[in-house]
């Protein structure tokens, strides 16, 4: 490896390091700092969403309506209550389109550290632009938010590209590191929301005040952490050479198609897992995206109450993760996934049947708690199941496909919710409509097969990969020998 490139870091025999020191690995410490920096950038958009809804209603002339009255006016051709969910859908479509190109950049460029640094800085700049919400220019904030998802996807993929170089082929140690990264990000999410809720409630802020404070706080917290992390990370080499004459976006799609066809033909359990997550993951992730609109428009929550409901969802994800761990041990990981998919459908029925208006505030908070447990449990089960389907030498390549599959339909739930809202369907019933994706995922999951079938197909897939690698090595040696003979 060249100077400045990341070297696999061996774990010292006598481990006297604290958990956050990552056995002395500077790269792991900086990636942990990057994980913490990502949290405020993401969470600040929730506060921004509440202000966008209020300002859109003001522009439509609906700011003086009574609590039981619905705004029938439009802004830019849609109801004000649809602005956030529709923009979320557009953002997710843009992220899905650019994601293969982002993966190709991670694979083919030798400048990952620079890409990681500047993607982080541009995210910070976009968040700074969103502070313009204080002037009432909500359209600028929406446009800036729409540019963020593909940059965030690129940043995350570069972040993940460092994982293989963190340890000296020690899989368990790497899993421990990644768990700490995720735990740190989760705690940062919760702390950020608690601070925003405390300040907004304590100072009785309006929606614009909450959004402005959230954006400024995210800038203060994220900017120095991003800068320090990415200026102190070492570079990592590109894992492959980009095919000559290819664009990054076409190279990314070609690789994605090639890998998907191979998985479909040789590893059916993994194929059906991918398709399950295609519907299951967005149905869970969409709850947080749709939440600010649901709580403000359907429940008439104040900004601080809206933030509090989101904080409950985030907090309850932790006991959900613990419950998933228990179910995975007592049953199977696949059983746990199905349990939480069914639970999300049952919770959506509860929402549709009970939470029919602002007078059901207690039921709305109970719903927030339950759905938080469900989201935490499902995502933990899904993440735990994926490694059991993947040969150890293909984790990086197949993780890219997994990353694409869980995000490519992230636009669908917000668009479904928007379509229902535009047809004046009650938002509690629109939440049930969104969770039909969980039912689809639940039914597809039965195609994955039994544990014995999964193991058989996994072993066969691993053997076919090893055979292909051996043939490739022999072919390379023959070509080298022919060149020597010719010379």
mmCIF file of C-alpha atoms in Angstrom, residues 252-268 270-272 274-275 394 397-398 400-402 404-405 461 465:
data_model
loop_
_atom_site.group_PDB
_atom_site.id
_atom_site.type_symbol
_atom_site.label_atom_id
_atom_site.label_comp_id
_atom_site.label_asym_id
_atom_site.label_seq_id
_atom_site.Cartn_x
_atom_site.Cartn_y
_atom_site.Cartn_z
ATOM 1 C CA UNK A 252 -22.447 1.377 -10.793
ATOM 2 C CA UNK A 253 -25.626 0.116 -12.443
ATOM 3 C CA UNK A 254 -23.721 -2.533 -14.434
ATOM 4 C CA UNK A 255 -22.089 -3.889 -11.300
ATOM 5 C CA UNK A 256 -25.398 -3.853 -9.411
ATOM 6 C CA UNK A 257 -27.139 -5.742 -12.228
ATOM 7 C CA UNK A 258 -24.309 -8.298 -12.517
ATOM 8 C CA UNK A 259 -24.270 -9.029 -8.778
ATOM 9 C CA UNK A 260 -28.073 -9.195 -8.576
ATOM 10 C CA UNK A 261 -28.272 -11.708 -11.442
ATOM 11 C CA UNK A 262 -25.617 -13.859 -9.798
ATOM 12 C CA UNK A 263 -27.409 -13.829 -6.439
ATOM 13 C CA UNK A 264 -30.763 -14.590 -8.079
ATOM 14 C CA UNK A 265 -29.347 -17.634 -9.875
ATOM 15 C CA UNK A 266 -27.110 -19.072 -7.156
ATOM 16 C CA UNK A 267 -28.406 -17.938 -3.752
ATOM 17 C CA UNK A 268 -32.246 -17.883 -3.672
ATOM 18 C CA UNK A 270 -30.434 -14.126 -0.208
ATOM 19 C CA UNK A 271 -32.502 -13.037 -3.220
ATOM 20 C CA UNK A 272 -35.759 -13.348 -1.283
ATOM 21 C CA UNK A 274 -33.324 -8.695 -0.521
ATOM 22 C CA UNK A 275 -36.897 -8.552 -1.855
ATOM 23 C CA UNK A 394 -18.345 -11.268 -0.322
ATOM 24 C CA UNK A 397 -19.944 -6.453 -2.525
ATOM 25 C CA UNK A 398 -23.241 -7.882 -1.280
ATOM 26 C CA UNK A 400 -23.669 -2.663 -1.466
ATOM 27 C CA UNK A 401 -26.659 -4.470 -2.965
ATOM 28 C CA UNK A 402 -28.309 -4.614 0.458
ATOM 29 C CA UNK A 404 -29.354 -0.202 -2.409
ATOM 30 C CA UNK A 405 -32.342 -2.491 -1.806
ATOM 31 C CA UNK A 461 -22.939 -20.322 -3.465
ATOM 32 C CA UNK A 465 -17.536 -18.392 -5.942
#
